[in-house]
Amino acid sequence: MSEVTLQAGQSNSLLAFHRRMLRDKPLGGIGGLIFALFLFCGIFADLIAPYGMNETDMRRVLQAPSLAHWMGTDHIGRDVFSRILHGAQLSVIIGFLAAGLATVLSIVLGVLTGYFGGKADMLIQRFVDAWMTFPDLVLLIVVVSIVGPGEGQIIIILGCLYGIAGSRIIRGSTIAVRENMYTHAAQSMGASTLHVLWFHVLPNVMPVVIVLFTTRVGAVILAEAGLSFLGLGIPPPVPTWGSMLSGGGRTYMYVGPWLALAPGLALTVVVYSINVYGDALRDMLDPRMRGR
Amino acid sequence: MSDSNILEVKDLQVHFPVTEGLLKRQVGSIAAVNGVSFHIKRGETFSLVGESGCGKSTTALSVLKMQSVLDGQIIFDGEDITHHSPAQMRGIRRKMQMVYQDPFGSLNPRMKIGSIIGEPLRVHGMAGDKTRYHARIASLMKTVGLLEDMAERYPHEFSGGQRQRICIARALALDPKLIICDEPVSALDVSIQAQVVNLLMDLQERLGLTYLFIAHDLSVVRHISNRVAVMYLGKIVEEADRDTLFKSPKHPYTKALLAAVPEADPEVEAQRAEQLIIGEIPSLRSPPPGCTFHTRCAEAMPICKQQAPDCRTDGASSLVCHLYS
Amino acid sequence: MNPLLAISDLSVTFATDRGQVQALDGVSLSLNAGETLAVVGESGSGKSVTALSIMGLLGDSGRVSDGSIEFDGEDLTKVSGQRLREIRGNQIAFIFQEPMSSLNPVLTIGTQVAEPIWLHHKKSWSEAFEQAGELLRRVAIPDAVNRLEDYPHQFSGGMRQRVMIAMALACQPKLIIADEPTTALDVTVQAQILSLLKNLTKEANSSLILITHDLGVVARYADNVAVMYGGRVIETASARELYKNPQHPYTEGLMASIPKLDGDPGSRLYTIEGQPPDLSNLPSGCSFNPRCPHAQDKCIMTKPTLSEVAPNHLRACFGYER
C-alpha cells in the first residue's frame, strides 16, 4: 500500500504522529492516551494488578477506597481495582476481536454490494433490512441462550450483529466513492477491478471504516457488559465490567457505591476515549486536513 | 477502412434500459445514441458538440468501451474493438486515454500527484525500475508545465487549472494515440481556459496526438477543432470541417446553437438580431416522430413531422435535414 | 439622480479555520434604477460575496467589517434584521445558480410562487395563488395555470429557473440579483432565460445585477460592468467602453484570452500566466501583480485605488505603457 497514504506520512513514526495529534486535536490525543492506557492495563493486567482477581479476604469486605485498595473491596473482599484491570483484559479481547470481525464483515459486504450493485446487492440489502428490524438485545439473548455463554460465542455473535448492520454505512460511502470520476478514470486507463477497489475505493472509505471500528469497539464493550449484566455474558468467576456492575454493583449499590461506580466509570471513560480518538484519527489521516 | 483513420464509428446504437419495480424488470429502453457514424483522422481534432442529453458523452464512453453497445461498429487503429472482452480492451486502453471535465472529482484525494500521474504505468506493468519510473513522472510533469517538486503534494493543494494539467499528464503517461477530452475546460476559470487550450494544442503538435473533443462551448471548439459534428437527441445532425460549419452552417439546429452563444463584444451583440430557439430539448424517453428537431425548428415543414430525414453526405460533410434534400 | 444602490468601501471578512480571510476589500459599486450591471470575475474574486452582503446573507462566519451599502436611502449594513427581512424578497430579490436546490421539493410550484406575494403584500391566499398563475404565464411557462399544482421535480432545469424568476418578480422588486443564473443550463436555454430576465426587468423598470464569469453574456445583456479580482473591483465602465478599451491589464488579458468566433482559429490564445489568487494568502500591493506583465516595484508595495481614466471609466492600476 505504499502508494496510498493511509499512514501518517513516510518518515513520520507512530510516536511523532500522535505527538502531532496531541497538539492539533488535543481531545482526540487525550482520548488516544487513555485508550493506550486501557490497552496497556488489559494486556499486562496480571503484572500490574496488586491482588489476584479472585483473591478473597473475608476480613476486608465492602471497604471504601483506601491506599491499600484504590477502588475499595467487594462483598467477598476482592480488590475492585484488580478486578477492573482483569476486566479490561477481557474487554480488550472481546472489544477488538468482535469489532474487528464486524468491520471486516461490513467492508466485505458493503464494498462489494456498493461497488457492483445489481441484483445481488438488492437481495443482500433486503436481508440486511430484515436483520436490522430485530432489536439487538433480543437477538443476542436468544442466540446466547441457544449456544450458551462464552468468549468465542460472544465475539462471533457481536461481530456478525454489528458487521451486518454496519455494511449499510460502508455501502453508502462506497457508492459515493464509486460515483467519483477518479474511479472512472482508473477504469478507463485499463485498471483491474481489484486495483480500483484497493487503491481508489478502500482508501476513500477508510475514514468511515475508522470511525465505524472505533464506535464498534465501544459498542461491543457495552453490549458485552449488557449481556453480563443479564447473566448471559462471560461466566463467573472471570470478572468483566458488565458482570461487576450486575453482580456486586447492583446488589450493594447503597452500601458500597464504589462497586457500581468503578466499572461504570471505567466503561464510560474508555468508550468515550475510543470514540474521540477515532474521530481525531480520521481527520489526521485526511490529506486535506494537513497543514491546517 | 483507410489507414489514415485512427477511429471509425459506424452506425453506433447505445440504449439504456428503463427498469421498473422491485426486481428491476426491463420495461423499455432509451436510445441515448441512435445511429451515430463518424471517423477521426490521425493527428486531427474532431469535436462532438451539443447540449446535455444529446449523447456526446455516451458516444465517447462507448468508444472507450465503458458503455455497452447495442449495435454498430467501433474500429480503433485498424482493429474492430466492438466485441472486445475486458481483457482484450486492457491493451487497447493504453492507446486511448481520457481527460475529464471536473478536475476536482477526477483525482483521488488520497494519492500524491506523482503517484496519480504514474498510475497508468503501474496498472499496465510499465513502471520499470524506480529511477526510470520517477524520471518518467518528472518528464511528464515538465511536459504539462508542472514543477517537479509538486509530485509529493496532494490534489487539494492545487487550483483547477493545475489539476487539469495533472489529468493531462496522467493521460499522456502511456503515450496514447487518441485522447478523449470530455469538456476539459468548461469547469475552469476564464483566464485558465486559454492556458489549457494552448497546452492541448502544443501537445498535439509535439506528440502527434489525436483528440476526440467533447464540448458545448462553441468558441473553444472552433478554436481547437479540424472537424466538428453537431449532435441532437442521440444523432449527428450536421458534420463538416470547422470553417464550413462555423461560416455557413446549414442545419437549423446548428444555426440556432451558434446564435445562442453570445459573442464577447457588445457592438456585435447590439447588431445581432436575437433569434431564440424555442422550447427545450424533448425527453429521450419519447422523442418526437419524424425529425426529432421539428418541435423547436423555425423552418419546420409538414414532412419533418412525419418522416425522419436521411443523412446526405458528400465525403467532407454530412447533413440530416429535409430542407436540403 | 441618486443611484438605487451605492456600495462604498465595503469590506467583508470570513472567519475560517485558517484564520480571518478578507473576501472583500474596499468594494465600491453603484447602480441606477432600470440599469443592468454585470459583476465579472473568476472564482474567489468576491463577486458572489458582494451579492450576498447586499442581501445580508453572509451567514455566521462572514461579517461586514467596513463600508456601507446604501439601498434606496437606507444603509443595509445598519438596519435591523426585521427591516432587512422586509426588504429582502420584497424590494430586492435573488436568483440562485442552482435552480434545483433553490426550490422546496415538497411544496407545489404554485405555493412557492404565491408565498412571497401573500407574505409581503398581505393578500388573501386565493388572490396570491391567482397572481402566481399570472406570473408563471409571464415567464412563458406553457399551460401555466394547470402547472401550479405540479412539484419542482416535474419541471426541467430551464423551467425551474423560470419559476425562480417568477418568484423574484412576484413582489415587483426594485433590484434583482442573479448569481450565475444560467451556468447550470444549456446554451439555447441560457439564451432564453437571460433575454426573459432582461425583458421583464426592463418592463418593470427594475435594476438587475448579473453575476457571471461569461464575458459573452456580459456583452449581450449588461449596460455597465464591474470587473473583480482578489476581492476588489479593479475596473468599471459601460459594457461598450470596457470591451473596446479595457484599461486594466487583467481585463485586457481576459478579453484577449477568449477565443472569438471570428478570430484566427488554430493559433495560440493569449494567456494570463499563473493561477487565480488564494484569498487567504493574497499577494501584497496590487493582488494581480504576480500575473501582470507590466508589474513595477510600486505594484508590489502599494494597492492602487480606483481612479478615472475616461468619463465613467475607472480602473485600479498605476498605469503602464502599452
PDB file of N, CA, C and O in Angstrom, chain C residues 254-312:
ATOM      1  N   LEU C 254      -7.981  39.162 -20.053  1.00  0.00           N
ATOM      2  CA  LEU C 254      -9.182  38.340 -20.091  1.00  0.00           C
ATOM      3  C   LEU C 254      -9.852  38.434 -21.466  1.00  0.00           C
ATOM      4  O   LEU C 254     -10.237  37.437 -22.069  1.00  0.00           O
ATOM      5  N   MET C 255      -9.965  39.652 -21.959  1.00  0.00           N
ATOM      6  CA  MET C 255     -10.594  39.882 -23.262  1.00  0.00           C
ATOM      7  C   MET C 255      -9.805  39.166 -24.360  1.00  0.00           C
ATOM      8  O   MET C 255     -10.366  38.608 -25.289  1.00  0.00           O
ATOM      9  N   ALA C 256      -8.471  39.219 -24.223  1.00  0.00           N
ATOM     10  CA  ALA C 256      -7.643  38.649 -25.277  1.00  0.00           C
ATOM     11  C   ALA C 256      -7.624  37.130 -25.219  1.00  0.00           C
ATOM     12  O   ALA C 256      -7.330  36.470 -26.209  1.00  0.00           O
ATOM     13  N   SER C 257      -7.919  36.577 -24.033  1.00  0.00           N
ATOM     14  CA  SER C 257      -7.734  35.133 -23.894  1.00  0.00           C
ATOM     15  C   SER C 257      -8.934  34.323 -24.355  1.00  0.00           C
ATOM     16  O   SER C 257      -8.835  33.113 -24.490  1.00  0.00           O
ATOM     17  N   ILE C 258     -10.101  34.969 -24.582  1.00  0.00           N
ATOM     18  CA  ILE C 258     -11.226  34.155 -25.037  1.00  0.00           C
ATOM     19  C   ILE C 258     -11.206  34.015 -26.551  1.00  0.00           C
ATOM     20  O   ILE C 258     -11.014  34.988 -27.269  1.00  0.00           O
ATOM     21  N   PRO C 259     -11.384  32.776 -27.027  1.00  0.00           N
ATOM     22  CA  PRO C 259     -11.401  32.596 -28.473  1.00  0.00           C
ATOM     23  C   PRO C 259     -12.625  33.288 -29.079  1.00  0.00           C
ATOM     24  O   PRO C 259     -13.732  33.147 -28.578  1.00  0.00           O
ATOM     25  N   LYS C 260     -12.410  34.060 -30.112  1.00  0.00           N
ATOM     26  CA  LYS C 260     -13.530  34.763 -30.740  1.00  0.00           C
ATOM     27  C   LYS C 260     -14.029  33.954 -31.928  1.00  0.00           C
ATOM     28  O   LYS C 260     -13.243  33.285 -32.598  1.00  0.00           O
ATOM     29  N   LEU C 261     -15.327  34.050 -32.187  1.00  0.00           N
ATOM     30  CA  LEU C 261     -15.874  33.287 -33.308  1.00  0.00           C
ATOM     31  C   LEU C 261     -15.305  33.770 -34.643  1.00  0.00           C
ATOM     32  O   LEU C 261     -15.246  33.027 -35.602  1.00  0.00           O
ATOM     33  N   ASP C 262     -14.850  35.027 -34.686  1.00  0.00           N
ATOM     34  CA  ASP C 262     -14.269  35.493 -35.945  1.00  0.00           C
ATOM     35  C   ASP C 262     -12.751  35.615 -35.853  1.00  0.00           C
ATOM     36  O   ASP C 262     -12.116  36.240 -36.672  1.00  0.00           O
ATOM     37  N   GLY C 263     -12.185  35.015 -34.798  1.00  0.00           N
ATOM     38  CA  GLY C 263     -10.737  35.124 -34.618  1.00  0.00           C
ATOM     39  C   GLY C 263      -9.989  34.177 -35.534  1.00  0.00           C
ATOM     40  O   GLY C 263     -10.568  33.530 -36.392  1.00  0.00           O
ATOM     41  N   ASP C 264      -8.690  34.076 -35.329  1.00  0.00           N
ATOM     42  CA  ASP C 264      -7.873  33.221 -36.164  1.00  0.00           C
ATOM     43  C   ASP C 264      -7.775  31.850 -35.508  1.00  0.00           C
ATOM     44  O   ASP C 264      -7.062  31.674 -34.537  1.00  0.00           O
ATOM     45  N   PRO C 265      -8.510  30.870 -36.037  1.00  0.00           N
ATOM     46  CA  PRO C 265      -8.503  29.561 -35.382  1.00  0.00           C
ATOM     47  C   PRO C 265      -7.172  28.877 -35.564  1.00  0.00           C
ATOM     48  O   PRO C 265      -6.447  29.124 -36.508  1.00  0.00           O
ATOM     49  N   GLY C 266      -6.858  28.002 -34.620  1.00  0.00           N
ATOM     50  CA  GLY C 266      -5.631  27.239 -34.745  1.00  0.00           C
ATOM     51  C   GLY C 266      -4.432  27.949 -34.165  1.00  0.00           C
ATOM     52  O   GLY C 266      -3.443  27.320 -33.830  1.00  0.00           O
ATOM     53  N   SER C 267      -4.505  29.266 -33.992  1.00  0.00           N
ATOM     54  CA  SER C 267      -3.381  29.976 -33.393  1.00  0.00           C
ATOM     55  C   SER C 267      -3.423  29.788 -31.884  1.00  0.00           C
ATOM     56  O   SER C 267      -4.391  29.280 -31.341  1.00  0.00           O
ATOM     57  N   ARG C 268      -2.368  30.183 -31.212  1.00  0.00           N
ATOM     58  CA  ARG C 268      -2.380  30.091 -29.759  1.00  0.00           C
ATOM     59  C   ARG C 268      -3.141  31.268 -29.175  1.00  0.00           C
ATOM     60  O   ARG C 268      -3.084  32.386 -29.706  1.00  0.00           O
ATOM     61  N   LEU C 269      -3.841  30.989 -28.076  1.00  0.00           N
ATOM     62  CA  LEU C 269      -4.594  32.046 -27.429  1.00  0.00           C
ATOM     63  C   LEU C 269      -3.676  32.860 -26.524  1.00  0.00           C
ATOM     64  O   LEU C 269      -2.674  32.343 -26.027  1.00  0.00           O
ATOM     65  N   TYR C 270      -4.032  34.102 -26.301  1.00  0.00           N
ATOM     66  CA  TYR C 270      -3.300  34.894 -25.325  1.00  0.00           C
ATOM     67  C   TYR C 270      -3.595  34.325 -23.948  1.00  0.00           C
ATOM     68  O   TYR C 270      -4.743  33.972 -23.643  1.00  0.00           O
ATOM     69  N   THR C 271      -2.586  34.180 -23.104  1.00  0.00           N
ATOM     70  CA  THR C 271      -2.886  33.664 -21.770  1.00  0.00           C
ATOM     71  C   THR C 271      -2.407  34.623 -20.687  1.00  0.00           C
ATOM     72  O   THR C 271      -1.407  35.320 -20.858  1.00  0.00           O
ATOM     73  N   ILE C 272      -3.177  34.635 -19.594  1.00  0.00           N
ATOM     74  CA  ILE C 272      -2.701  35.284 -18.378  1.00  0.00           C
ATOM     75  C   ILE C 272      -1.988  34.185 -17.612  1.00  0.00           C
ATOM     76  O   ILE C 272      -2.587  33.171 -17.289  1.00  0.00           O
ATOM     77  N   GLU C 273      -0.729  34.348 -17.350  1.00  0.00           N
ATOM     78  CA  GLU C 273       0.029  33.289 -16.681  1.00  0.00           C
ATOM     79  C   GLU C 273      -0.414  33.152 -15.232  1.00  0.00           C
ATOM     80  O   GLU C 273      -1.060  34.030 -14.679  1.00  0.00           O
ATOM     81  N   GLY C 274      -0.027  32.039 -14.628  1.00  0.00           N
ATOM     82  CA  GLY C 274      -0.274  31.859 -13.195  1.00  0.00           C
ATOM     83  C   GLY C 274      -1.687  31.438 -12.891  1.00  0.00           C
ATOM     84  O   GLY C 274      -2.469  31.110 -13.772  1.00  0.00           O
ATOM     85  N   GLN C 275      -1.993  31.421 -11.606  1.00  0.00           N
ATOM     86  CA  GLN C 275      -3.269  30.918 -11.115  1.00  0.00           C
ATOM     87  C   GLN C 275      -4.034  32.040 -10.419  1.00  0.00           C
ATOM     88  O   GLN C 275      -3.437  32.996  -9.956  1.00  0.00           O
ATOM     89  N   PRO C 276      -5.381  31.897 -10.335  1.00  0.00           N
ATOM     90  CA  PRO C 276      -6.153  32.886  -9.588  1.00  0.00           C
ATOM     91  C   PRO C 276      -5.663  32.953  -8.145  1.00  0.00           C
ATOM     92  O   PRO C 276      -5.198  31.952  -7.608  1.00  0.00           O
ATOM     93  N   PRO C 277      -5.741  34.128  -7.509  1.00  0.00           N
ATOM     94  CA  PRO C 277      -5.149  34.264  -6.176  1.00  0.00           C
ATOM     95  C   PRO C 277      -5.946  33.519  -5.108  1.00  0.00           C
ATOM     96  O   PRO C 277      -7.139  33.286  -5.255  1.00  0.00           O
ATOM     97  N   ASP C 278      -5.253  33.136  -4.067  1.00  0.00           N
ATOM     98  CA  ASP C 278      -5.859  32.486  -2.918  1.00  0.00           C
ATOM     99  C   ASP C 278      -6.173  33.589  -1.903  1.00  0.00           C
ATOM    100  O   ASP C 278      -5.286  34.289  -1.440  1.00  0.00           O
ATOM    101  N   LEU C 279      -7.475  33.742  -1.589  1.00  0.00           N
ATOM    102  CA  LEU C 279      -7.881  34.869  -0.743  1.00  0.00           C
ATOM    103  C   LEU C 279      -7.205  34.862   0.627  1.00  0.00           C
ATOM    104  O   LEU C 279      -7.006  35.910   1.230  1.00  0.00           O
ATOM    105  N   SER C 280      -6.863  33.657   1.119  1.00  0.00           N
ATOM    106  CA  SER C 280      -6.265  33.625   2.453  1.00  0.00           C
ATOM    107  C   SER C 280      -4.778  33.960   2.386  1.00  0.00           C
ATOM    108  O   SER C 280      -4.119  34.050   3.403  1.00  0.00           O
ATOM    109  N   ASN C 281      -4.274  34.131   1.186  1.00  0.00           N
ATOM    110  CA  ASN C 281      -2.844  34.377   1.055  1.00  0.00           C
ATOM    111  C   ASN C 281      -2.614  35.313  -0.135  1.00  0.00           C
ATOM    112  O   ASN C 281      -1.928  34.969  -1.097  1.00  0.00           O
ATOM    113  N   LEU C 282      -3.209  36.512  -0.056  1.00  0.00           N
ATOM    114  CA  LEU C 282      -3.133  37.443  -1.184  1.00  0.00           C
ATOM    115  C   LEU C 282      -1.751  38.063  -1.274  1.00  0.00           C
ATOM    116  O   LEU C 282      -1.121  38.337  -0.255  1.00  0.00           O
ATOM    117  N   PRO C 283      -1.279  38.288  -2.489  1.00  0.00           N
ATOM    118  CA  PRO C 283      -0.003  38.987  -2.626  1.00  0.00           C
ATOM    119  C   PRO C 283      -0.119  40.428  -2.118  1.00  0.00           C
ATOM    120  O   PRO C 283      -1.217  40.986  -2.116  1.00  0.00           O
ATOM    121  N   SER C 284       0.996  40.999  -1.699  1.00  0.00           N
ATOM    122  CA  SER C 284       0.942  42.372  -1.206  1.00  0.00           C
ATOM    123  C   SER C 284       0.777  43.321  -2.386  1.00  0.00           C
ATOM    124  O   SER C 284       1.033  42.958  -3.528  1.00  0.00           O
ATOM    125  N   GLY C 285       0.344  44.541  -2.065  1.00  0.00           N
ATOM    126  CA  GLY C 285       0.138  45.536  -3.117  1.00  0.00           C
ATOM    127  C   GLY C 285      -1.041  45.150  -3.986  1.00  0.00           C
ATOM    128  O   GLY C 285      -2.047  44.646  -3.503  1.00  0.00           O
ATOM    129  N   CYS C 286      -0.908  45.380  -5.276  1.00  0.00           N
ATOM    130  CA  CYS C 286      -1.962  45.003  -6.206  1.00  0.00           C
ATOM    131  C   CYS C 286      -1.979  43.479  -6.294  1.00  0.00           C
ATOM    132  O   CYS C 286      -0.958  42.863  -6.598  1.00  0.00           O
ATOM    133  N   SER C 287      -3.131  42.854  -6.023  1.00  0.00           N
ATOM    134  CA  SER C 287      -3.111  41.388  -5.942  1.00  0.00           C
ATOM    135  C   SER C 287      -2.919  40.739  -7.315  1.00  0.00           C
ATOM    136  O   SER C 287      -2.696  39.553  -7.406  1.00  0.00           O
ATOM    137  N   PHE C 288      -2.969  41.503  -8.372  1.00  0.00           N
ATOM    138  CA  PHE C 288      -2.736  40.947  -9.707  1.00  0.00           C
ATOM    139  C   PHE C 288      -1.245  40.962 -10.064  1.00  0.00           C
ATOM    140  O   PHE C 288      -0.840  40.390 -11.066  1.00  0.00           O
ATOM    141  N   ASN C 289      -0.409  41.599  -9.239  1.00  0.00           N
ATOM    142  CA  ASN C 289       0.980  41.830  -9.661  1.00  0.00           C
ATOM    143  C   ASN C 289       1.774  40.575 -10.036  1.00  0.00           C
ATOM    144  O   ASN C 289       2.576  40.615 -10.952  1.00  0.00           O
ATOM    145  N   PRO C 290       1.547  39.395  -9.368  1.00  0.00           N
ATOM    146  CA  PRO C 290       2.352  38.236  -9.797  1.00  0.00           C
ATOM    147  C   PRO C 290       2.033  37.759 -11.218  1.00  0.00           C
ATOM    148  O   PRO C 290       2.839  37.064 -11.825  1.00  0.00           O
ATOM    149  N   ARG C 291       0.855  38.108 -11.725  1.00  0.00           N
ATOM    150  CA  ARG C 291       0.462  37.628 -13.049  1.00  0.00           C
ATOM    151  C   ARG C 291       0.542  38.735 -14.094  1.00  0.00           C
ATOM    152  O   ARG C 291       0.232  38.507 -15.257  1.00  0.00           O
ATOM    153  N   CYS C 292       0.901  39.927 -13.648  1.00  0.00           N
ATOM    154  CA  CYS C 292       0.799  41.095 -14.532  1.00  0.00           C
ATOM    155  C   CYS C 292       2.072  41.263 -15.356  1.00  0.00           C
ATOM    156  O   CYS C 292       3.177  41.256 -14.819  1.00  0.00           O
ATOM    157  N   PRO C 293       1.928  41.392 -16.660  1.00  0.00           N
ATOM    158  CA  PRO C 293       3.116  41.570 -17.497  1.00  0.00           C
ATOM    159  C   PRO C 293       3.762  42.949 -17.323  1.00  0.00           C
ATOM    160  O   PRO C 293       4.888  43.162 -17.755  1.00  0.00           O
ATOM    161  N   HIS C 294       3.032  43.894 -16.715  1.00  0.00           N
ATOM    162  CA  HIS C 294       3.549  45.258 -16.602  1.00  0.00           C
ATOM    163  C   HIS C 294       3.914  45.619 -15.168  1.00  0.00           C
ATOM    164  O   HIS C 294       4.086  46.793 -14.862  1.00  0.00           O
ATOM    165  N   ALA C 295       3.977  44.619 -14.258  1.00  0.00           N
ATOM    166  CA  ALA C 295       4.154  44.940 -12.846  1.00  0.00           C
ATOM    167  C   ALA C 295       5.447  45.700 -12.605  1.00  0.00           C
ATOM    168  O   ALA C 295       6.486  45.398 -13.181  1.00  0.00           O
ATOM    169  N   GLN C 296       5.353  46.728 -11.768  1.00  0.00           N
ATOM    170  CA  GLN C 296       6.533  47.505 -11.386  1.00  0.00           C
ATOM    171  C   GLN C 296       6.715  47.374  -9.875  1.00  0.00           C
ATOM    172  O   GLN C 296       5.890  46.760  -9.205  1.00  0.00           O
ATOM    173  N   ASP C 297       7.758  48.001  -9.375  1.00  0.00           N
ATOM    174  CA  ASP C 297       8.031  47.908  -7.945  1.00  0.00           C
ATOM    175  C   ASP C 297       6.865  48.412  -7.100  1.00  0.00           C
ATOM    176  O   ASP C 297       6.494  47.813  -6.103  1.00  0.00           O
ATOM    177  N   LYS C 298       6.270  49.519  -7.532  1.00  0.00           N
ATOM    178  CA  LYS C 298       5.245  50.101  -6.670  1.00  0.00           C
ATOM    179  C   LYS C 298       3.987  49.239  -6.632  1.00  0.00           C
ATOM    180  O   LYS C 298       3.214  49.309  -5.687  1.00  0.00           O
ATOM    181  N   CYS C 299       3.783  48.391  -7.660  1.00  0.00           N
ATOM    182  CA  CYS C 299       2.622  47.499  -7.658  1.00  0.00           C
ATOM    183  C   CYS C 299       2.734  46.480  -6.533  1.00  0.00           C
ATOM    184  O   CYS C 299       1.753  45.936  -6.060  1.00  0.00           O
ATOM    185  N   ILE C 300       3.968  46.165  -6.130  1.00  0.00           N
ATOM    186  CA  ILE C 300       4.178  45.188  -5.075  1.00  0.00           C
ATOM    187  C   ILE C 300       4.092  45.875  -3.717  1.00  0.00           C
ATOM    188  O   ILE C 300       3.723  45.268  -2.726  1.00  0.00           O
ATOM    189  N   MET C 301       4.410  47.176  -3.689  1.00  0.00           N
ATOM    190  CA  MET C 301       4.428  47.915  -2.426  1.00  0.00           C
ATOM    191  C   MET C 301       3.041  48.394  -2.028  1.00  0.00           C
ATOM    192  O   MET C 301       2.637  48.271  -0.882  1.00  0.00           O
ATOM    193  N   THR C 302       2.296  48.977  -2.960  1.00  0.00           N
ATOM    194  CA  THR C 302       1.044  49.634  -2.573  1.00  0.00           C
ATOM    195  C   THR C 302      -0.118  49.161  -3.434  1.00  0.00           C
ATOM    196  O   THR C 302       0.052  48.767  -4.577  1.00  0.00           O
ATOM    197  N   LYS C 303      -1.309  49.246  -2.813  1.00  0.00           N
ATOM    198  CA  LYS C 303      -2.527  48.882  -3.532  1.00  0.00           C
ATOM    199  C   LYS C 303      -3.015  50.074  -4.329  1.00  0.00           C
ATOM    200  O   LYS C 303      -3.239  51.142  -3.764  1.00  0.00           O
ATOM    201  N   PRO C 304      -3.217  49.907  -5.623  1.00  0.00           N
ATOM    202  CA  PRO C 304      -3.792  51.006  -6.390  1.00  0.00           C
ATOM    203  C   PRO C 304      -5.272  51.161  -6.079  1.00  0.00           C
ATOM    204  O   PRO C 304      -5.949  50.176  -5.782  1.00  0.00           O
ATOM    205  N   THR C 305      -5.781  52.405  -6.109  1.00  0.00           N
ATOM    206  CA  THR C 305      -7.208  52.608  -5.877  1.00  0.00           C
ATOM    207  C   THR C 305      -7.871  52.963  -7.201  1.00  0.00           C
ATOM    208  O   THR C 305      -7.205  53.306  -8.172  1.00  0.00           O
ATOM    209  N   LEU C 306      -9.201  52.878  -7.205  1.00  0.00           N
ATOM    210  CA  LEU C 306      -9.938  53.175  -8.434  1.00  0.00           C
ATOM    211  C   LEU C 306      -9.789  54.644  -8.782  1.00  0.00           C
ATOM    212  O   LEU C 306      -9.990  55.517  -7.937  1.00  0.00           O
ATOM    213  N   SER C 307      -9.419  54.937 -10.008  1.00  0.00           N
ATOM    214  CA  SER C 307      -9.374  56.336 -10.430  1.00  0.00           C
ATOM    215  C   SER C 307      -9.864  56.414 -11.871  1.00  0.00           C
ATOM    216  O   SER C 307      -9.802  55.436 -12.621  1.00  0.00           O
ATOM    217  N   GLU C 308     -10.326  57.598 -12.231  1.00  0.00           N
ATOM    218  CA  GLU C 308     -10.958  57.746 -13.533  1.00  0.00           C
ATOM    219  C   GLU C 308      -9.910  57.833 -14.645  1.00  0.00           C
ATOM    220  O   GLU C 308      -8.966  58.587 -14.562  1.00  0.00           O
ATOM    221  N   VAL C 309     -10.080  57.030 -15.693  1.00  0.00           N
ATOM    222  CA  VAL C 309      -9.186  57.159 -16.849  1.00  0.00           C
ATOM    223  C   VAL C 309      -9.908  57.799 -18.023  1.00  0.00           C
ATOM    224  O   VAL C 309      -9.293  58.346 -18.925  1.00  0.00           O
ATOM    225  N   ALA C 310     -11.225  57.696 -18.023  1.00  0.00           N
ATOM    226  CA  ALA C 310     -12.065  58.339 -19.035  1.00  0.00           C
ATOM    227  C   ALA C 310     -13.384  58.587 -18.329  1.00  0.00           C
ATOM    228  O   ALA C 310     -13.603  58.032 -17.250  1.00  0.00           O
ATOM    229  N   PRO C 311     -14.278  59.383 -18.886  1.00  0.00           N
ATOM    230  CA  PRO C 311     -15.549  59.610 -18.197  1.00  0.00           C
ATOM    231  C   PRO C 311     -16.248  58.293 -17.884  1.00  0.00           C
ATOM    232  O   PRO C 311     -16.399  57.444 -18.762  1.00  0.00           O
ATOM    233  N   ASN C 312     -16.638  58.131 -16.617  1.00  0.00           N
ATOM    234  CA  ASN C 312     -17.324  56.921 -16.161  1.00  0.00           C
ATOM    235  C   ASN C 312     -16.535  55.638 -16.365  1.00  0.00           C
ATOM    236  O   ASN C 312     -17.097  54.564 -16.418  1.00  0.00           O
TER     237      ASN C 312
END
